[in-house]
């Protein structure tokens, strides 16, 4: 083979993995919302879940390969491997899912993917005295769990883990709704201190669901604030114009009255007799 063929064969494994990343990333959610759809017929929830799942593909997981291979050089991150059969190593999620779909190893469940840990998280989220979210779960816990559970069928108590994750997501969304209702009770135009919403340790799933509402709410508030400011400016301008007009049309001042009296006296003194007692008054400007 030529030198170019040898170079292509040397980089062939990495190229094959990179080109299949899009299909190996987290599977799309099984049910999509029937909300607004774009020209391709994809709902907004579907697009948010797909984008969030793609970003979660760069998270690290523990993978136990059933083969041995040298280091894999990637352009997006440092090298991976070397891979040794039966020895777990750290790989990105998209690579672990790809190799698991080809039965070339298995993905180890994450530490927090345990029934006892998830029950503790659920109790923390249900506690009304704790405003923040639990720190036991990572930022993209939903995407990681859905991807791993979709390809791994031998995880202990997998069904119980799914139910607990669904309950946690529901309780977190209810907590966010309560906080938003608390904020909406206060007028944003008041100068008093508004309540602070604690979103520490919020997950990407909750953030993706909350972003459209928060963005539109602040956009509407900005529009209304500008209209109110413009109306106030117009009111002040009209009041100033009316005051100036009233001052121009009002009674003359005392100096103006004295000057008018002096002019009348001058006119009387300048009378001259004309034809049998008739007088003519000279007019002065």
PDB file of C-alpha atoms in Angstrom:
ATOM      1  CA  UNK A   1       0.000   0.000   0.000  1.00  0.00           C
ATOM      2  CA  UNK A   2       1.069   3.589  -0.599  1.00  0.00           C
ATOM      3  CA  UNK A   3       1.926   6.064   2.117  1.00  0.00           C
ATOM      4  CA  UNK A   4      -1.483   7.747   1.795  1.00  0.00           C
ATOM      5  CA  UNK A   5      -3.242   4.401   2.201  1.00  0.00           C
ATOM      6  CA  UNK A   6      -1.236   3.683   5.337  1.00  0.00           C
ATOM      7  CA  UNK A   7      -2.147   7.060   6.794  1.00  0.00           C
ATOM      8  CA  UNK A   8      -5.836   6.455   6.084  1.00  0.00           C
ATOM      9  CA  UNK A   9      -5.701   3.018   7.663  1.00  0.00           C
ATOM     10  CA  UNK A  10      -3.944   4.400  10.723  1.00  0.00           C
ATOM     11  CA  UNK A  11      -6.641   7.028  11.382  1.00  0.00           C
ATOM     12  CA  UNK A  12      -9.554   4.881  10.251  1.00  0.00           C
ATOM     13  CA  UNK A  13     -10.771   3.779  13.757  1.00  0.00           C
ATOM     14  CA  UNK A  14     -10.884   7.341  15.084  1.00  0.00           C
ATOM     15  CA  UNK A  15     -12.634   8.621  11.972  1.00  0.00           C
ATOM     16  CA  UNK A  16     -15.260   5.887  12.173  1.00  0.00           C
ATOM     17  CA  UNK A  17     -15.973   6.715  15.807  1.00  0.00           C
ATOM     18  CA  UNK A  18     -16.232  10.458  15.180  1.00  0.00           C
ATOM     19  CA  UNK A  19     -18.590  10.091  12.235  1.00  0.00           C
ATOM     20  CA  UNK A  20     -20.974   7.894  14.209  1.00  0.00           C
ATOM     21  CA  UNK A  21     -21.106  10.091  17.287  1.00  0.00           C
ATOM     22  CA  UNK A  22     -24.333  11.750  16.222  1.00  0.00           C
ATOM     23  CA  UNK A  23     -26.168   8.438  16.146  1.00  0.00           C
ATOM     24  CA  UNK A  24     -24.451   7.085  19.253  1.00  0.00           C
ATOM     25  CA  UNK A  25     -25.402  10.002  21.473  1.00  0.00           C
ATOM     26  CA  UNK A  26     -28.219   9.676  23.947  1.00  0.00           C
ATOM     27  CA  UNK A  27     -31.391   8.309  22.443  1.00  0.00           C
ATOM     28  CA  UNK A  28     -34.233  10.744  21.946  1.00  0.00           C
ATOM     29  CA  UNK A  29     -37.032  10.666  24.521  1.00  0.00           C
ATOM     30  CA  UNK A  30     -39.685   8.094  23.826  1.00  0.00           C
ATOM     31  CA  UNK A  31     -42.529  10.597  24.160  1.00  0.00           C
ATOM     32  CA  UNK A  32     -42.458  14.134  22.841  1.00  0.00           C
ATOM     33  CA  UNK A  33     -44.678  16.958  23.858  1.00  0.00           C
ATOM     34  CA  UNK A  34     -47.394  18.063  21.496  1.00  0.00           C
ATOM     35  CA  UNK A  35     -46.305  21.699  21.773  1.00  0.00           C
ATOM     36  CA  UNK A  36     -45.333  24.034  18.964  1.00  0.00           C
ATOM     37  CA  UNK A  37     -43.569  22.429  16.027  1.00  0.00           C
ATOM     38  CA  UNK A  38     -41.200  23.815  13.455  1.00  0.00           C
ATOM     39  CA  UNK A  39     -41.160  23.298   9.693  1.00  0.00           C
ATOM     40  CA  UNK A  40     -39.743  19.788  10.122  1.00  0.00           C
ATOM     41  CA  UNK A  41     -42.527  18.770  12.507  1.00  0.00           C
ATOM     42  CA  UNK A  42     -40.232  18.615  15.568  1.00  0.00           C
ATOM     43  CA  UNK A  43     -41.675  19.917  18.825  1.00  0.00           C
ATOM     44  CA  UNK A  44     -39.783  22.349  21.024  1.00  0.00           C
ATOM     45  CA  UNK A  45     -39.481  19.770  23.816  1.00  0.00           C
ATOM     46  CA  UNK A  46     -38.002  17.247  21.404  1.00  0.00           C
ATOM     47  CA  UNK A  47     -35.395  19.736  20.205  1.00  0.00           C
ATOM     48  CA  UNK A  48     -34.457  20.714  23.765  1.00  0.00           C
ATOM     49  CA  UNK A  49     -34.070  17.078  24.847  1.00  0.00           C
ATOM     50  CA  UNK A  50     -32.027  16.226  21.755  1.00  0.00           C
ATOM     51  CA  UNK A  51     -29.683  19.198  22.184  1.00  0.00           C
ATOM     52  CA  UNK A  52     -29.239  18.511  25.885  1.00  0.00           C
ATOM     53  CA  UNK A  53     -28.565  14.842  25.167  1.00  0.00           C
ATOM     54  CA  UNK A  54     -25.938  15.741  22.585  1.00  0.00           C
ATOM     55  CA  UNK A  55     -24.124  17.972  25.075  1.00  0.00           C
ATOM     56  CA  UNK A  56     -24.281  15.214  27.692  1.00  0.00           C
ATOM     57  CA  UNK A  57     -22.337  12.959  25.323  1.00  0.00           C
ATOM     58  CA  UNK A  58     -19.084  14.542  26.529  1.00  0.00           C
ATOM     59  CA  UNK A  59     -19.632  13.451  30.141  1.00  0.00           C
ATOM     60  CA  UNK A  60     -17.254  10.760  31.398  1.00  0.00           C
ATOM     61  CA  UNK A  61     -18.395   7.250  32.313  1.00  0.00           C
ATOM     62  CA  UNK A  62     -16.633   4.053  33.346  1.00  0.00           C
ATOM     63  CA  UNK A  63     -16.477   1.471  30.548  1.00  0.00           C
ATOM     64  CA  UNK A  64     -15.236  -2.137  30.686  1.00  0.00           C
ATOM     65  CA  UNK A  65     -14.184  -3.203  27.163  1.00  0.00           C
ATOM     66  CA  UNK A  66     -14.106  -6.762  25.927  1.00  0.00           C
ATOM     67  CA  UNK A  67     -11.142  -6.058  23.631  1.00  0.00           C
ATOM     68  CA  UNK A  68      -7.740  -4.405  23.750  1.00  0.00           C
ATOM     69  CA  UNK A  69      -6.770  -1.340  21.766  1.00  0.00           C
ATOM     70  CA  UNK A  70      -4.154   1.388  21.822  1.00  0.00           C
ATOM     71  CA  UNK A  71      -4.838   5.003  22.597  1.00  0.00           C
ATOM     72  CA  UNK A  72      -7.508   6.775  20.577  1.00  0.00           C
ATOM     73  CA  UNK A  73      -6.607  10.329  19.622  1.00  0.00           C
ATOM     74  CA  UNK A  74      -9.551  12.728  19.343  1.00  0.00           C
ATOM     75  CA  UNK A  75      -9.656  16.320  18.144  1.00  0.00           C
ATOM     76  CA  UNK A  76     -12.240  17.420  20.699  1.00  0.00           C
ATOM     77  CA  UNK A  77     -10.415  16.190  23.809  1.00  0.00           C
ATOM     78  CA  UNK A  78      -7.333  14.370  25.040  1.00  0.00           C
ATOM     79  CA  UNK A  79      -6.556  10.790  24.122  1.00  0.00           C
ATOM     80  CA  UNK A  80      -8.635   7.846  25.349  1.00  0.00           C
ATOM     81  CA  UNK A  81      -7.152   4.602  26.501  1.00  0.00           C
ATOM     82  CA  UNK A  82      -5.320   2.410  26.106  1.00  0.00           C
ATOM     83  CA  UNK A  83      -8.204  -0.034  26.325  1.00  0.00           C
ATOM     84  CA  UNK A  84      -7.545  -3.388  27.988  1.00  0.00           C
ATOM     85  CA  UNK A  85     -10.041  -6.239  28.049  1.00  0.00           C
ATOM     86  CA  UNK A  86     -11.745  -6.602  31.421  1.00  0.00           C
ATOM     87  CA  UNK A  87     -10.246  -3.400  32.862  1.00  0.00           C
ATOM     88  CA  UNK A  88     -12.504  -0.399  33.254  1.00  0.00           C
ATOM     89  CA  UNK A  89     -11.402   2.943  31.855  1.00  0.00           C
ATOM     90  CA  UNK A  90     -12.840   6.433  31.532  1.00  0.00           C
ATOM     91  CA  UNK A  91     -14.470   7.217  28.188  1.00  0.00           C
ATOM     92  CA  UNK A  92     -16.996   9.837  27.034  1.00  0.00           C
ATOM     93  CA  UNK A  93     -20.625   8.832  27.129  1.00  0.00           C
ATOM     94  CA  UNK A  94     -21.085   8.835  23.357  1.00  0.00           C
ATOM     95  CA  UNK A  95     -18.178   6.414  22.894  1.00  0.00           C
ATOM     96  CA  UNK A  96     -19.378   4.129  25.676  1.00  0.00           C
ATOM     97  CA  UNK A  97     -22.878   3.981  24.182  1.00  0.00           C
ATOM     98  CA  UNK A  98     -21.458   3.290  20.728  1.00  0.00           C
ATOM     99  CA  UNK A  99     -19.260   0.416  21.925  1.00  0.00           C
ATOM    100  CA  UNK A 100     -22.059  -1.014  24.081  1.00  0.00           C
ATOM    101  CA  UNK A 101     -24.457  -1.045  21.130  1.00  0.00           C
ATOM    102  CA  UNK A 102     -21.876  -3.125  19.259  1.00  0.00           C
ATOM    103  CA  UNK A 103     -21.481  -5.534  22.221  1.00  0.00           C
ATOM    104  CA  UNK A 104     -17.843  -4.526  22.669  1.00  0.00           C
ATOM    105  CA  UNK A 105     -18.111  -3.989  26.432  1.00  0.00           C
ATOM    106  CA  UNK A 106     -20.426  -2.628  29.102  1.00  0.00           C
ATOM    107  CA  UNK A 107     -20.969   0.666  30.891  1.00  0.00           C
ATOM    108  CA  UNK A 108     -20.712   0.664  34.662  1.00  0.00           C
ATOM    109  CA  UNK A 109     -23.586   2.426  36.454  1.00  0.00           C
ATOM    110  CA  UNK A 110     -22.682   5.734  38.065  1.00  0.00           C
ATOM    111  CA  UNK A 111     -22.328   6.041  41.823  1.00  0.00           C
ATOM    112  CA  UNK A 112     -25.550   8.000  42.260  1.00  0.00           C
ATOM    113  CA  UNK A 113     -27.539   5.467  40.198  1.00  0.00           C
ATOM    114  CA  UNK A 114     -28.426   3.592  43.363  1.00  0.00           C
ATOM    115  CA  UNK A 115     -31.866   3.117  44.885  1.00  0.00           C
ATOM    116  CA  UNK A 116     -30.811   4.253  48.370  1.00  0.00           C
ATOM    117  CA  UNK A 117     -29.075   7.389  47.044  1.00  0.00           C
ATOM    118  CA  UNK A 118     -32.039   8.323  44.871  1.00  0.00           C
ATOM    119  CA  UNK A 119     -34.464   7.845  47.763  1.00  0.00           C
ATOM    120  CA  UNK A 120     -32.376  10.235  49.841  1.00  0.00           C
ATOM    121  CA  UNK A 121     -32.446  12.750  47.003  1.00  0.00           C
ATOM    122  CA  UNK A 122     -36.224  12.418  46.734  1.00  0.00           C
ATOM    123  CA  UNK A 123     -36.649  13.073  50.454  1.00  0.00           C
ATOM    124  CA  UNK A 124     -34.429  16.137  50.165  1.00  0.00           C
ATOM    125  CA  UNK A 125     -36.509  17.515  47.290  1.00  0.00           C
ATOM    126  CA  UNK A 126     -39.766  16.947  49.170  1.00  0.00           C
ATOM    127  CA  UNK A 127     -38.531  18.760  52.284  1.00  0.00           C
ATOM    128  CA  UNK A 128     -40.272  22.210  52.273  1.00  0.00           C
ATOM    129  CA  UNK A 129     -37.554  23.727  54.487  1.00  0.00           C
ATOM    130  CA  UNK A 130     -34.838  23.169  51.864  1.00  0.00           C
ATOM    131  CA  UNK A 131     -35.075  25.598  48.984  1.00  0.00           C
ATOM    132  CA  UNK A 132     -32.018  24.422  47.047  1.00  0.00           C
ATOM    133  CA  UNK A 133     -31.795  21.227  45.046  1.00  0.00           C
ATOM    134  CA  UNK A 134     -29.889  18.163  46.133  1.00  0.00           C
ATOM    135  CA  UNK A 135     -26.156  18.145  45.438  1.00  0.00           C
ATOM    136  CA  UNK A 136     -26.055  14.352  45.054  1.00  0.00           C
ATOM    137  CA  UNK A 137     -27.052  14.523  41.383  1.00  0.00           C
ATOM    138  CA  UNK A 138     -24.865  15.953  38.602  1.00  0.00           C
ATOM    139  CA  UNK A 139     -25.991  18.723  36.275  1.00  0.00           C
ATOM    140  CA  UNK A 140     -27.008  16.322  33.477  1.00  0.00           C
ATOM    141  CA  UNK A 141     -28.294  13.492  35.618  1.00  0.00           C
ATOM    142  CA  UNK A 142     -31.414  12.889  33.493  1.00  0.00           C
ATOM    143  CA  UNK A 143     -29.511  12.572  30.202  1.00  0.00           C
ATOM    144  CA  UNK A 144     -26.845  10.327  31.703  1.00  0.00           C
ATOM    145  CA  UNK A 145     -29.349   8.005  33.359  1.00  0.00           C
ATOM    146  CA  UNK A 146     -31.560   7.766  30.269  1.00  0.00           C
ATOM    147  CA  UNK A 147     -28.590   6.965  28.009  1.00  0.00           C
ATOM    148  CA  UNK A 148     -27.132   4.300  30.281  1.00  0.00           C
ATOM    149  CA  UNK A 149     -30.471   2.667  31.060  1.00  0.00           C
ATOM    150  CA  UNK A 150     -31.327   2.582  27.359  1.00  0.00           C
ATOM    151  CA  UNK A 151     -28.325   0.371  26.481  1.00  0.00           C
ATOM    152  CA  UNK A 152     -27.649  -1.494  29.745  1.00  0.00           C
ATOM    153  CA  UNK A 153     -30.207  -4.147  30.675  1.00  0.00           C
ATOM    154  CA  UNK A 154     -28.316  -5.862  33.513  1.00  0.00           C
ATOM    155  CA  UNK A 155     -28.329  -2.979  36.020  1.00  0.00           C
ATOM    156  CA  UNK A 156     -29.755  -3.940  39.402  1.00  0.00           C
ATOM    157  CA  UNK A 157     -33.234  -2.541  40.076  1.00  0.00           C
ATOM    158  CA  UNK A 158     -33.290  -0.624  36.807  1.00  0.00           C
ATOM    159  CA  UNK A 159     -37.082  -0.182  36.901  1.00  0.00           C
ATOM    160  CA  UNK A 160     -36.970   1.207  40.431  1.00  0.00           C
ATOM    161  CA  UNK A 161     -34.229   3.641  39.384  1.00  0.00           C
ATOM    162  CA  UNK A 162     -36.377   4.889  36.491  1.00  0.00           C
ATOM    163  CA  UNK A 163     -39.368   5.469  38.774  1.00  0.00           C
ATOM    164  CA  UNK A 164     -37.286   7.333  41.336  1.00  0.00           C
ATOM    165  CA  UNK A 165     -35.750   9.553  38.657  1.00  0.00           C
ATOM    166  CA  UNK A 166     -39.210  10.391  37.308  1.00  0.00           C
ATOM    167  CA  UNK A 167     -40.423  11.261  40.810  1.00  0.00           C
ATOM    168  CA  UNK A 168     -37.374  13.450  41.416  1.00  0.00           C
ATOM    169  CA  UNK A 169     -37.922  15.316  38.158  1.00  0.00           C
ATOM    170  CA  UNK A 170     -41.611  15.879  39.000  1.00  0.00           C
ATOM    171  CA  UNK A 171     -40.887  17.140  42.520  1.00  0.00           C
ATOM    172  CA  UNK A 172     -38.185  19.487  41.231  1.00  0.00           C
ATOM    173  CA  UNK A 173     -40.528  21.004  38.665  1.00  0.00           C
ATOM    174  CA  UNK A 174     -43.187  21.508  41.361  1.00  0.00           C
ATOM    175  CA  UNK A 175     -40.615  23.302  43.510  1.00  0.00           C
ATOM    176  CA  UNK A 176     -39.731  25.611  40.622  1.00  0.00           C
ATOM    177  CA  UNK A 177     -43.431  26.377  40.000  1.00  0.00           C
ATOM    178  CA  UNK A 178     -43.945  27.298  43.659  1.00  0.00           C
ATOM    179  CA  UNK A 179     -40.955  29.621  43.558  1.00  0.00           C
ATOM    180  CA  UNK A 180     -42.251  31.300  40.408  1.00  0.00           C
ATOM    181  CA  UNK A 181     -45.685  31.796  41.980  1.00  0.00           C
ATOM    182  CA  UNK A 182     -43.996  33.397  44.975  1.00  0.00           C
ATOM    183  CA  UNK A 183     -42.123  35.758  42.685  1.00  0.00           C
ATOM    184  CA  UNK A 184     -45.196  36.598  40.615  1.00  0.00           C
ATOM    185  CA  UNK A 185     -47.101  37.681  43.731  1.00  0.00           C
ATOM    186  CA  UNK A 186     -44.733  40.642  44.020  1.00  0.00           C
ATOM    187  CA  UNK A 187     -44.901  43.474  41.498  1.00  0.00           C
ATOM    188  CA  UNK A 188     -41.682  43.856  39.543  1.00  0.00           C
ATOM    189  CA  UNK A 189     -42.228  47.630  39.428  1.00  0.00           C
ATOM    190  CA  UNK A 190     -42.034  48.038  43.192  1.00  0.00           C
ATOM    191  CA  UNK A 191     -38.890  49.267  44.845  1.00  0.00           C
ATOM    192  CA  UNK A 192     -39.160  46.820  47.720  1.00  0.00           C
ATOM    193  CA  UNK A 193     -36.819  43.870  47.959  1.00  0.00           C
ATOM    194  CA  UNK A 194     -38.094  40.940  45.913  1.00  0.00           C
ATOM    195  CA  UNK A 195     -37.827  37.322  47.124  1.00  0.00           C
ATOM    196  CA  UNK A 196     -34.759  35.385  46.020  1.00  0.00           C
ATOM    197  CA  UNK A 197     -35.268  32.065  44.253  1.00  0.00           C
ATOM    198  CA  UNK A 198     -32.581  29.547  45.174  1.00  0.00           C
ATOM    199  CA  UNK A 199     -31.716  27.378  42.167  1.00  0.00           C
ATOM    200  CA  UNK A 200     -28.450  25.951  43.465  1.00  0.00           C
ATOM    201  CA  UNK A 201     -27.638  22.540  41.912  1.00  0.00           C
ATOM    202  CA  UNK A 202     -30.406  22.875  39.335  1.00  0.00           C
ATOM    203  CA  UNK A 203     -30.252  20.300  36.546  1.00  0.00           C
ATOM    204  CA  UNK A 204     -30.157  20.796  32.811  1.00  0.00           C
ATOM    205  CA  UNK A 205     -33.601  19.188  32.459  1.00  0.00           C
ATOM    206  CA  UNK A 206     -35.218  21.784  34.743  1.00  0.00           C
ATOM    207  CA  UNK A 207     -33.230  24.607  33.170  1.00  0.00           C
ATOM    208  CA  UNK A 208     -34.319  23.614  29.661  1.00  0.00           C
ATOM    209  CA  UNK A 209     -37.965  23.565  30.755  1.00  0.00           C
ATOM    210  CA  UNK A 210     -37.665  26.876  32.602  1.00  0.00           C
ATOM    211  CA  UNK A 211     -35.674  28.875  30.038  1.00  0.00           C
ATOM    212  CA  UNK A 212     -38.509  29.645  27.528  1.00  0.00           C
ATOM    213  CA  UNK A 213     -40.868  30.933  30.233  1.00  0.00           C
ATOM    214  CA  UNK A 214     -38.250  33.051  32.016  1.00  0.00           C
ATOM    215  CA  UNK A 215     -36.965  34.522  28.756  1.00  0.00           C
ATOM    216  CA  UNK A 216     -40.436  35.500  27.554  1.00  0.00           C
ATOM    217  CA  UNK A 217     -41.452  36.838  30.977  1.00  0.00           C
ATOM    218  CA  UNK A 218     -38.475  39.196  31.218  1.00  0.00           C
ATOM    219  CA  UNK A 219     -38.923  40.251  27.590  1.00  0.00           C
ATOM    220  CA  UNK A 220     -42.557  41.180  28.286  1.00  0.00           C
ATOM    221  CA  UNK A 221     -41.545  42.989  31.467  1.00  0.00           C
ATOM    222  CA  UNK A 222     -38.951  45.019  29.549  1.00  0.00           C
ATOM    223  CA  UNK A 223     -41.542  45.965  26.914  1.00  0.00           C
ATOM    224  CA  UNK A 224     -44.072  47.073  29.537  1.00  0.00           C
ATOM    225  CA  UNK A 225     -41.418  49.027  31.462  1.00  0.00           C
ATOM    226  CA  UNK A 226     -40.439  50.928  28.333  1.00  0.00           C
ATOM    227  CA  UNK A 227     -44.057  51.747  27.555  1.00  0.00           C
ATOM    228  CA  UNK A 228     -44.641  53.029  31.087  1.00  0.00           C
ATOM    229  CA  UNK A 229     -41.487  55.166  30.938  1.00  0.00           C
ATOM    230  CA  UNK A 230     -42.526  56.578  27.560  1.00  0.00           C
ATOM    231  CA  UNK A 231     -46.026  57.395  28.869  1.00  0.00           C
ATOM    232  CA  UNK A 232     -44.551  59.162  31.910  1.00  0.00           C
ATOM    233  CA  UNK A 233     -42.235  61.233  29.716  1.00  0.00           C
ATOM    234  CA  UNK A 234     -45.137  62.256  27.463  1.00  0.00           C
ATOM    235  CA  UNK A 235     -47.234  63.225  30.491  1.00  0.00           C
ATOM    236  CA  UNK A 236     -44.466  65.428  31.897  1.00  0.00           C
ATOM    237  CA  UNK A 237     -43.894  67.031  28.501  1.00  0.00           C
ATOM    238  CA  UNK A 238     -47.608  67.820  28.070  1.00  0.00           C
ATOM    239  CA  UNK A 239     -47.822  69.276  31.582  1.00  0.00           C
ATOM    240  CA  UNK A 240     -44.866  71.578  30.887  1.00  0.00           C
ATOM    241  CA  UNK A 241     -46.372  72.774  27.617  1.00  0.00           C
ATOM    242  CA  UNK A 242     -49.720  73.523  29.279  1.00  0.00           C
ATOM    243  CA  UNK A 243     -48.009  75.492  32.049  1.00  0.00           C
ATOM    244  CA  UNK A 244     -46.054  77.599  29.537  1.00  0.00           C
ATOM    245  CA  UNK A 245     -49.219  78.334  27.537  1.00  0.00           C
ATOM    246  CA  UNK A 246     -51.091  79.369  30.674  1.00  0.00           C
ATOM    247  CA  UNK A 247     -48.291  81.734  31.673  1.00  0.00           C
ATOM    248  CA  UNK A 248     -48.403  83.423  28.267  1.00  0.00           C
ATOM    249  CA  UNK A 249     -52.190  83.931  28.372  1.00  0.00           C
ATOM    250  CA  UNK A 250     -52.407  85.082  32.024  1.00  0.00           C
ATOM    251  CA  UNK A 251     -52.827  88.698  33.480  1.00  0.00           C
ATOM    252  CA  UNK A 252     -49.981  91.205  32.833  1.00  0.00           C
ATOM    253  CA  UNK A 253     -47.625  92.046  35.603  1.00  0.00           C
ATOM    254  CA  UNK A 254     -47.520  95.261  37.730  1.00  0.00           C
ATOM    255  CA  UNK A 255     -44.794  96.826  35.577  1.00  0.00           C
ATOM    256  CA  UNK A 256     -46.971  96.379  32.516  1.00  0.00           C
ATOM    257  CA  UNK A 257     -49.892  98.199  34.262  1.00  0.00           C
ATOM    258  CA  UNK A 258     -47.710 101.219  35.241  1.00  0.00           C
ATOM    259  CA  UNK A 259     -46.364 101.563  31.704  1.00  0.00           C
ATOM    260  CA  UNK A 260     -49.914 101.509  30.289  1.00  0.00           C
ATOM    261  CA  UNK A 261     -51.003 104.309  32.665  1.00  0.00           C
ATOM    262  CA  UNK A 262     -48.068 106.507  31.648  1.00  0.00           C
ATOM    263  CA  UNK A 263     -48.917 106.079  27.962  1.00  0.00           C
ATOM    264  CA  UNK A 264     -52.525 107.194  28.568  1.00  0.00           C
ATOM    265  CA  UNK A 265     -51.339 110.368  30.354  1.00  0.00           C
ATOM    266  CA  UNK A 266     -49.081 111.265  27.453  1.00  0.00           C
ATOM    267  CA  UNK A 267     -51.928 110.844  25.008  1.00  0.00           C
ATOM    268  CA  UNK A 268     -54.189 113.164  27.014  1.00  0.00           C
ATOM    269  CA  UNK A 269     -51.482 115.878  27.209  1.00  0.00           C
ATOM    270  CA  UNK A 270     -50.924 115.797  23.469  1.00  0.00           C
ATOM    271  CA  UNK A 271     -54.497 116.698  22.564  1.00  0.00           C
ATOM    272  CA  UNK A 272     -54.740 119.639  20.118  1.00  0.00           C
ATOM    273  CA  UNK A 273     -57.899 121.599  19.324  1.00  0.00           C
ATOM    274  CA  UNK A 274     -59.326 121.047  15.900  1.00  0.00           C
ATOM    275  CA  UNK A 275     -62.411 122.832  14.389  1.00  0.00           C
ATOM    276  CA  UNK A 276     -64.880 124.060  17.091  1.00  0.00           C
ATOM    277  CA  UNK A 277     -63.810 122.100  20.151  1.00  0.00           C
ATOM    278  CA  UNK A 278     -63.304 118.797  18.417  1.00  0.00           C
ATOM    279  CA  UNK A 279     -60.006 117.135  19.325  1.00  0.00           C
ATOM    280  CA  UNK A 280     -57.832 114.628  17.720  1.00  0.00           C
ATOM    281  CA  UNK A 281     -55.750 112.201  19.758  1.00  0.00           C
ATOM    282  CA  UNK A 282     -52.425 111.295  18.415  1.00  0.00           C
ATOM    283  CA  UNK A 283     -51.663 107.658  18.494  1.00  0.00           C
ATOM    284  CA  UNK A 284     -48.304 106.439  19.532  1.00  0.00           C
ATOM    285  CA  UNK A 285     -46.886 103.063  19.107  1.00  0.00           C
TER     286      UNK A 285
END
